Structures are given as structure tokens and as C-alpha cells.
Amino acid sequence: MANATTPPAPRPKDWILGIHAYVPGKSTGKDGQKLTKLSANENPLGTSAAALEARGMAAHPATYPDPDSTELRKAIGEVHGIDPARIVMGTGSDELLNLAAQAYAGPGDEVLYVRYGFSVYDIAARRCGAVPVVAPDADYGTDVDALLACVTDKTRVVFLANPNNPTGSWLPRAEIERLHAGLRSDVLLVLDGAYAEYLDPADDDGALELAARASNVLVTHTFSKIYGLAGERIGWGTGHADIVDMLNRIRGPFNVSNTAQAAGLAAVQDQAFVIASREHNNAERARFVEKLEALGNHGVRPLPSKANFVLILFEGKVSAEDVYLGLMDHGYITRWLPGQGLPQALRITIGTRVQMDEIADAIRAMCESAK
Ligand SMILES: *Cc1c(COP(=O)(O)O)cnc(C)c1O
């Protein structure tokens, strides 16, 4: 019990006390029953067989991994046409997002992102003592002018996921260029490409050309989504050599494990799996969205998505919470987001065709029986 003679406990910094822990997508229902998980944007096709095999043959766990992930960076560089010296690896791209904020912002500085942005940006900003600043959205999408209007002389880092999570919205290349052109050269623009591999490469290069050219852009990618390696925790980033150098100085020295490096290497070399995953996703997403759009008279509004999930607004008699609970009774866990200011919305990961048909049918039945 605390009293006058109790020695003082270590005191966390005020900015750390302001952090709410990241809330991950759940995998179980009310009574802990196992549900089909469409709440964390994982790949329904699983993982490349070659990656699984390579993971099984990774270096012995008693040995440290290669601190520079040399082979993996080389392979990523080959696939994307990037000098491996300009690639920094992270324990998931989460590590890189946090390091970017830490390297370029601190107490007194501002870190800017759009409302309904990825919830890690708030944590990354606060972890380094910076002030998170949230720009207004435009009907759940990213508004470049609104973002630029929030830039002040204290802004140090701007985070933008493209496509964005949880909205699925996407800004075409010209808009990203306009955002970049509107920022001071001393503001770091972090373009989070966690879902960039779901874009048609003919439509969007995931800002890699901008990252190669600009001195204030960091593009991040992950193996957690299309590569189906969320459990291995592999992310990478690319940008100006000075930015890559800063992140390399402060990252964990052995931040990508033996199994992660082995699986990641085989996964990048199996682009056929990536293409199959993209084609599956984009076809099933279109099919699912079409079924939801047919429920427009019930107030069901799927937002346009370029990612491996759809954010659905429920603006009629059936609420997002009703559907969230109803889908659990059908064996599915999806993502209801009241904690992110979206009590009216459900984010549903694109699964298999059977799963998406079952979910669409269940939502339609809930709408039709609503009084
Ligand atoms: C899933 C996701 C990531 C990936 O995080 P990892 O740490 O690489 O697993 C990053 N950004 C966004 C927007 C995401 O949705």
C-alpha cells in the first residue's frame, strides 16, 4: 500500500502514459470459441509453399541471424529494381514506422496523418513524445488539401497508408505527387505500402519511383499481407540513403529472425504466389462488393477498396454491431471499429469465395429480417 514512506516507483514519461495499446483483430468469439478470422487482413491462400519449405530449413535457432538480411534485401531489390543498399529491414513494417517517427520527431514536434488512418501512427507519434495531428477525411478517403492544410512549422513526419487501412481508399500517383510537392523538404513523408501489392502494377508502382528520387520519402512494405507471412514479422522500407542509414542505426541489430529471412527470401522469389493472391483477392473483392451494393436500400454502403478488405458502413436499420454479432453466430470474426471512431462500420478481410458468399448471404438475411 502506498504511504509517505513508499519509495517512488519509476515514472513513465507523460507521452507514454497517453498511449492506448494497439488492439489486434480477434480470432475467438464470446465464449472463446474459435471463429474463422477475417479481422486481420491475412492471406486466405496462406503462404507460398516454397516459403514454408525454406522456413523449415532455416539456420539453427542457436545461431544469430544475419544482422543485415543480406540475401533477402538483394532479392527484394531484384524484384523491385532497388539498390539493396537503399533497403532497410524491420521486424514487421511496424518497427520501421516507429523508427521513422523516432528518428525524425520528438517532444514539441507534430506527426500528421489522416483521420481513419492506421492506428499504429498514433502510437508511433506518442512513443517519441511528438504530438499526433489528425487531418479531416473526405467521406472516409484521404484529402490531400486537408492534409496539407494541417501542416505547421512543427510538422516533422506525415504518415499515409496507400491503400489505406481501415478504409481501403487509394490515392492515385498524381495525388501522391501533389502531396509530396506540397510538403516542405524537411518533412518526412512515410508512404505505408502494406497493401501496395494488391494494386495492379500497371496502375501504381507503390511510390517506389518517388522514394528513389526524393530526399524526404520513406516507403514501407510488409510480408504480413500478400506474402502471407504475418507470423514471421518481416517489413522493409526504402528511401533516400540518409533515411535508410538513420533507420539502420536505431533498428534492432538482429531484427529479422533466421526463419523470417529464409521464408522471406523464398517468398519474394515466388512472385507467382503473389500474382495468384492478388488475382484471387481482386476478383473476390469485386464479387463481394457487388453483393453488398445490392443492399444499398438497406443502408449498406461498402466503401471503394483497393486492398484485401472492405470497410462497410451500415447506415440503415441494421447496425454494424448487429452484423458483427450476427456474423459471429455464423462462425466469422470480422473487425468492428468503435475504438477508431467507426462504430457504424465493419472491416471484413477478403477470404475464400465460399466464405465471402456465406457472409454476403448472412448480411442480406439480417437486412431483410430487420424491423
Ligand atoms: C498490416 C499493416 C501493416 C503491417 O504491419 P507489420 O508490422 O508489417 O505486420 C502496416 N501498415 C498498415 C496500414 C497495415 O494495415
XYZ file of N, CA and C and ligand atoms in Angstrom, residues 22 40-41 90-97 117-121 160-166 192-195 220-225 229-231 233-236 308-309 347, ligand 1:
144
model
N -2.205 -1.048 -29.006
C -2.793 -1.483 -30.273
C -3.792 -2.614 -30.010
N -8.068 -9.562 -39.619
C -6.680 -9.073 -39.544
C -5.999 -9.004 -40.912
N -6.785 -9.071 -41.979
C -6.250 -8.902 -43.334
C -5.138 -9.886 -43.681
N 12.844 -4.457 -41.264
C 12.264 -4.261 -39.936
C 11.598 -5.527 -39.426
N 11.403 -5.594 -38.113
C 10.626 -6.676 -37.506
C 9.158 -6.328 -37.770
N 8.707 -6.657 -38.961
C 7.428 -6.144 -39.430
C 7.619 -4.697 -39.842
N 6.706 -4.182 -40.661
C 6.858 -2.766 -41.012
C 6.501 -1.879 -39.823
N 5.797 -2.426 -38.835
C 5.540 -1.664 -37.601
C 6.823 -1.099 -37.006
N 7.876 -1.923 -37.001
C 9.127 -1.423 -36.431
C 9.611 -0.202 -37.216
N 9.513 -0.272 -38.536
C 10.022 0.829 -39.360
C 9.191 2.095 -39.190
N 7.872 1.929 -39.035
C 7.008 3.102 -38.836
C 7.389 3.794 -37.533
N -6.904 6.683 -40.162
C -5.625 6.140 -40.620
C -5.290 4.907 -39.798
N -4.147 4.306 -40.081
C -3.707 3.099 -39.378
C -3.388 3.468 -37.925
N -3.892 2.654 -36.983
C -3.812 3.057 -35.580
C -2.378 3.051 -35.037
N -1.445 2.418 -35.733
C -0.049 2.445 -35.280
C 0.556 3.861 -35.373
N 0.037 4.705 -36.263
C 0.633 6.042 -36.416
C 0.497 6.863 -35.136
N 1.059 8.182 -44.390
C -0.114 7.889 -45.206
C -0.019 6.456 -45.725
N -1.034 5.660 -45.416
C -1.094 4.312 -45.989
C -1.853 4.401 -47.306
N -1.282 3.798 -48.351
C -1.885 3.851 -49.679
C -1.718 2.510 -50.374
N -2.797 1.717 -50.472
C -4.150 1.919 -49.952
C -4.163 2.052 -48.421
N -5.226 2.698 -47.943
C -5.316 2.978 -46.511
C -6.057 1.848 -45.776
N -5.657 1.663 -44.534
C -6.340 0.750 -43.616
C -6.854 1.607 -42.462
N -8.110 1.559 -42.079
C -9.150 0.565 -42.407
C -10.096 0.933 -43.546
N 3.063 4.225 -46.477
C 2.946 2.863 -45.965
C 2.266 2.018 -47.041
N 3.054 1.143 -47.647
C 2.553 0.332 -48.758
C 2.196 -1.087 -48.347
N 1.617 -1.235 -47.152
C 1.288 -2.581 -46.659
C 0.393 -3.344 -47.637
N -0.422 -2.588 -48.402
C -1.353 -3.229 -49.337
C -1.016 -2.922 -50.790
N 7.279 2.064 -47.048
C 7.403 0.807 -46.302
C 6.517 -0.268 -46.924
N 6.981 -1.492 -46.814
C 6.235 -2.657 -47.300
C 6.279 -3.737 -46.223
N 5.408 -4.726 -46.384
C 5.362 -5.796 -45.383
C 5.216 -7.160 -46.042
N 5.667 -8.177 -45.344
C 5.439 -9.568 -45.770
C 4.204 -10.141 -45.072
N 3.520 -9.297 -44.285
C 2.410 -9.796 -43.470
C 1.121 -9.979 -44.256
N 0.980 -9.273 -45.381
C -0.307 -9.285 -46.053
C -0.268 -10.205 -47.270
N 2.921 -13.947 -44.504
C 3.953 -14.257 -43.508
C 3.831 -13.359 -42.276
N 2.588 -13.058 -41.888
C 2.376 -12.145 -40.750
C 3.080 -12.638 -39.488
N 3.106 -13.961 -39.314
C 3.700 -14.524 -38.105
C 5.217 -14.446 -38.078
N 6.989 -11.707 -39.037
C 7.360 -10.339 -38.713
C 8.483 -9.793 -39.602
N 8.152 -9.556 -40.870
C 9.137 -9.008 -41.810
C 8.560 -7.773 -42.504
N 9.275 -6.660 -42.416
C 8.911 -5.469 -43.162
C 10.155 -4.906 -43.809
N 9.959 -4.075 -44.820
C 11.115 -3.395 -45.413
C 10.732 -1.986 -45.822
N -7.106 -5.705 -49.401
C -7.623 -7.073 -49.253
C -8.710 -7.132 -48.185
N -9.442 -6.038 -48.092
C -10.560 -5.949 -47.150
C -11.514 -4.896 -47.681
N -15.000 -3.809 -40.851
C -13.968 -4.102 -41.847
C -13.886 -5.614 -41.998
C -0.995 -4.635 -41.589
C -0.426 -3.293 -41.771
C 0.938 -3.079 -41.635
C 1.855 -4.252 -41.445
O 2.388 -4.362 -40.234
P 3.517 -5.462 -39.998
O 4.193 -4.949 -38.793
O 4.421 -5.431 -41.200
O 2.847 -6.766 -39.821
C 1.436 -1.812 -41.812
N 0.627 -0.789 -42.152
C -0.684 -0.969 -42.334
C -1.530 0.165 -42.766
C -1.250 -2.229 -42.119
O -2.557 -2.393 -42.266
